[in-house]
Amino acid sequence: MRILVNGAWRETEALELSAALQELGYGEAVVATAVNGEFVAAAVRPCTRLAEGDRVEVLAPMQGG
């Protein structure tokens, strides 16, 4: 299926957000996620189903001062 990840269309076989993150190369990285504008906590990613055309945002923590 096609999903929009950080503004770019990507093909994925994954049905859940956690599997999509693995497939997209995020592995065990500490990231924040949202699907269709709604925050998705790490604990519920394995049961968060994706659908064709979903908008997924993946944000890595930033350091600075």
Backbone as JSON Lines, residues from 0, in Angstrom:
{"i":0,"aa":"M","n":[0.84,-1.18,0.0],"ca":[0.0,0.0,0.0],"c":[0.88,1.24,0.0]}
{"i":1,"aa":"R","n":[0.32,2.34,-0.42],"ca":[1.05,3.62,-0.42],"c":[0.64,4.44,0.78]}
{"i":2,"aa":"I","n":[1.66,4.93,1.51],"ca":[1.43,5.85,2.62],"c":[2.36,7.05,2.43]}
{"i":3,"aa":"L","n":[1.96,8.16,2.98],"ca":[2.76,9.39,2.9],"c":[3.6,9.49,4.17]}
{"i":4,"aa":"V","n":[4.91,9.38,4.04],"ca":[5.81,9.4,5.19],"c":[6.66,10.67,5.12]}
{"i":5,"aa":"N","n":[6.45,11.54,6.09],"ca":[7.2,12.81,6.14],"c":[7.15,13.53,4.79]}
{"i":6,"aa":"G","n":[6.0,13.52,4.16],"ca":[5.8,14.26,2.92],"c":[6.17,13.53,1.64]}
{"i":7,"aa":"A","n":[6.64,12.29,1.73],"ca":[7.03,11.53,0.54],"c":[6.22,10.23,0.48]}
{"i":8,"aa":"W","n":[5.72,9.91,-0.7],"ca":[4.96,8.66,-0.86],"c":[5.91,7.48,-0.8]}
{"i":9,"aa":"R","n":[5.53,6.48,-0.01],"ca":[6.33,5.27,0.14],"c":[5.42,4.05,0.0]}
{"i":10,"aa":"E","n":[5.96,2.99,-0.57],"ca":[5.24,1.71,-0.65],"c":[5.62,0.88,0.57]}
{"i":11,"aa":"T","n":[4.65,0.2,1.15],"ca":[4.93,-0.67,2.28],"c":[4.02,-1.88,2.25]}
{"i":12,"aa":"E","n":[4.53,-2.98,2.75],"ca":[3.73,-4.19,2.92],"c":[3.18,-4.26,4.34]}
{"i":13,"aa":"A","n":[3.66,-3.37,5.21],"ca":[3.29,-3.4,6.62],"c":[1.84,-2.99,6.82]}
{"i":14,"aa":"L","n":[1.19,-3.64,7.77],"ca":[-0.18,-3.31,8.12],"c":[-0.28,-2.51,9.41]}
{"i":15,"aa":"E","n":[0.77,-2.57,10.24],"ca":[0.79,-1.83,11.5],"c":[1.94,-0.83,11.47]}
{"i":16,"aa":"L","n":[1.78,0.23,12.27],"ca":[2.78,1.29,12.29],"c":[4.16,0.77,12.71]}
{"i":17,"aa":"S","n":[4.23,-0.08,13.71],"ca":[5.53,-0.58,14.17],"c":[6.25,-1.34,13.06]}
{"i":18,"aa":"A","n":[5.53,-2.14,12.31],"ca":[6.13,-2.9,11.2],"c":[6.58,-1.95,10.09]}
{"i":19,"aa":"A","n":[5.8,-0.91,9.83],"ca":[6.18,0.06,8.8],"c":[7.47,0.78,9.19]}
{"i":20,"aa":"L","n":[7.61,1.13,10.46],"ca":[8.83,1.79,10.92],"c":[10.04,0.89,10.72]}
{"i":21,"aa":"Q","n":[9.9,-0.38,11.02],"ca":[10.99,-1.33,10.79],"c":[11.33,-1.39,9.3]}
{"i":22,"aa":"E","n":[10.3,-1.53,8.48],"ca":[10.49,-1.64,7.03],"c":[11.14,-0.39,6.44]}
{"i":23,"aa":"L","n":[10.83,0.76,7.02],"ca":[11.35,2.03,6.51],"c":[12.74,2.35,7.05]}
{"i":24,"aa":"G","n":[13.28,1.47,7.9],"ca":[14.65,1.64,8.36],"c":[14.82,2.34,9.69]}
{"i":25,"aa":"Y","n":[13.74,2.56,10.42],"ca":[13.87,3.24,11.71],"c":[14.29,2.28,12.82]}
{"i":26,"aa":"G","n":[14.11,0.99,12.62],"ca":[14.55,-0.01,13.59],"c":[14.1,0.32,15.0]}
{"i":27,"aa":"E","n":[15.05,0.36,15.91],"ca":[14.76,0.65,17.32],"c":[15.02,2.11,17.68]}
{"i":28,"aa":"A","n":[15.09,2.98,16.68],"ca":[15.34,4.4,16.93],"c":[14.25,4.99,17.81]}
{"i":29,"aa":"V","n":[14.65,5.92,18.67],"ca":[13.69,6.62,19.52],"c":[13.11,7.76,18.69]}
{"i":30,"aa":"V","n":[11.84,7.64,18.33],"ca":[11.17,8.64,17.5],"c":[9.77,8.89,18.04]}
{"i":31,"aa":"A","n":[9.21,10.03,17.67],"ca":[7.81,10.33,17.91],"c":[7.07,10.08,16.61]}
{"i":32,"aa":"T","n":[5.83,9.6,16.71],"ca":[5.08,9.29,15.5],"c":[3.66,9.85,15.57]}
{"i":33,"aa":"A","n":[3.14,10.15,14.39],"ca":[1.75,10.57,14.26],"c":[1.19,9.95,12.99]}
{"i":34,"aa":"V","n":[-0.07,9.6,13.03],"ca":[-0.77,9.09,11.85],"c":[-1.99,9.97,11.63]}
{"i":35,"aa":"N","n":[-2.05,10.56,10.44],"ca":[-3.13,11.46,10.08],"c":[-3.32,12.58,11.1]}
{"i":36,"aa":"G","n":[-2.18,13.09,11.59],"ca":[-2.21,14.23,12.51],"c":[-2.44,13.88,13.96]}
{"i":37,"aa":"E","n":[-2.59,12.61,14.3],"ca":[-2.83,12.18,15.68],"c":[-1.58,11.49,16.23]}
{"i":38,"aa":"F","n":[-1.09,11.97,17.38],"ca":[0.07,11.37,18.03],"c":[-0.19,9.89,18.31]}
{"i":39,"aa":"V","n":[0.83,9.05,18.06],"ca":[0.75,7.62,18.35],"c":[1.91,7.27,19.28]}
{"i":40,"aa":"A","n":[1.59,6.89,20.51],"ca":[2.61,6.52,21.49],"c":[3.28,5.21,21.07]}
{"i":41,"aa":"A","n":[4.54,5.06,21.47],"ca":[5.31,3.86,21.11],"c":[4.6,2.58,21.56]}
{"i":42,"aa":"A","n":[3.95,2.61,22.7],"ca":[3.3,1.41,23.23],"c":[2.15,0.91,22.37]}
{"i":43,"aa":"V","n":[1.53,1.78,21.59],"ca":[0.38,1.36,20.78],"c":[0.71,1.23,19.29]}
{"i":44,"aa":"R","n":[1.96,1.45,18.92],"ca":[2.33,1.31,17.5],"c":[2.06,-0.09,16.95]}
{"i":45,"aa":"P","n":[2.32,-1.17,17.73],"ca":[2.07,-2.51,17.18],"c":[0.6,-2.78,16.85]}
{"i":46,"aa":"C","n":[-0.32,-2.07,17.48],"ca":[-1.74,-2.3,17.19],"c":[-2.37,-1.15,16.41]}
{"i":47,"aa":"T","n":[-1.54,-0.22,15.93],"ca":[-2.04,0.9,15.12],"c":[-2.02,0.49,13.66]}
{"i":48,"aa":"R","n":[-3.21,0.22,13.11],"ca":[-3.33,-0.24,11.73],"c":[-3.16,0.93,10.77]}
{"i":49,"aa":"L","n":[-2.53,0.64,9.64],"ca":[-2.36,1.63,8.57],"c":[-3.3,1.3,7.43]}
{"i":50,"aa":"A","n":[-3.68,2.33,6.69],"ca":[-4.54,2.16,5.52],"c":[-3.96,2.94,4.35]}
{"i":51,"aa":"E","n":[-4.33,2.55,3.17],"ca":[-3.9,3.23,1.95],"c":[-4.1,4.74,2.09]}
{"i":52,"aa":"G","n":[-3.04,5.5,1.81],"ca":[-3.13,6.95,1.82],"c":[-2.92,7.61,3.17]}
{"i":53,"aa":"D","n":[-2.68,6.82,4.23],"ca":[-2.44,7.42,5.54],"c":[-1.22,8.34,5.49]}
{"i":54,"aa":"R","n":[-1.27,9.39,6.32],"ca":[-0.15,10.32,6.46],"c":[0.59,9.98,7.75]}
{"i":55,"aa":"V","n":[1.84,9.58,7.63],"ca":[2.65,9.21,8.79],"c":[3.78,10.22,8.94]}
{"i":56,"aa":"E","n":[3.92,10.74,10.15],"ca":[5.02,11.65,10.46],"c":[5.92,10.96,11.47]}
{"i":57,"aa":"V","n":[7.22,10.99,11.2],"ca":[8.22,10.39,12.1],"c":[9.2,11.5,12.46]}
{"i":58,"aa":"L","n":[9.31,11.78,13.76],"ca":[10.16,12.87,14.23],"c":[11.21,12.33,15.18]}
{"i":59,"aa":"A","n":[12.47,12.62,14.9],"ca":[13.57,12.23,15.77],"c":[13.84,13.36,16.76]}
{"i":60,"aa":"P","n":[14.28,13.03,17.98],"ca":[14.59,14.08,18.95],"c":[15.76,14.94,18.46]}
{"i":61,"aa":"M","n":[15.71,16.21,18.82],"ca":[16.77,17.14,18.42],"c":[17.49,17.62,19.67]}
{"i":62,"aa":"Q","n":[18.79,17.81,19.54],"ca":[19.57,18.36,20.64],"c":[19.97,19.78,20.29]}
{"i":63,"aa":"G","n":[20.12,20.55,21.28],"ca":[20.52,21.93,21.02],"c":[20.6,22.69,22.33]}
{"i":64,"aa":"G","n":[20.86,23.96,22.18],"ca":[20.98,24.71,23.41],"c":[20.72,26.14,23.23]}
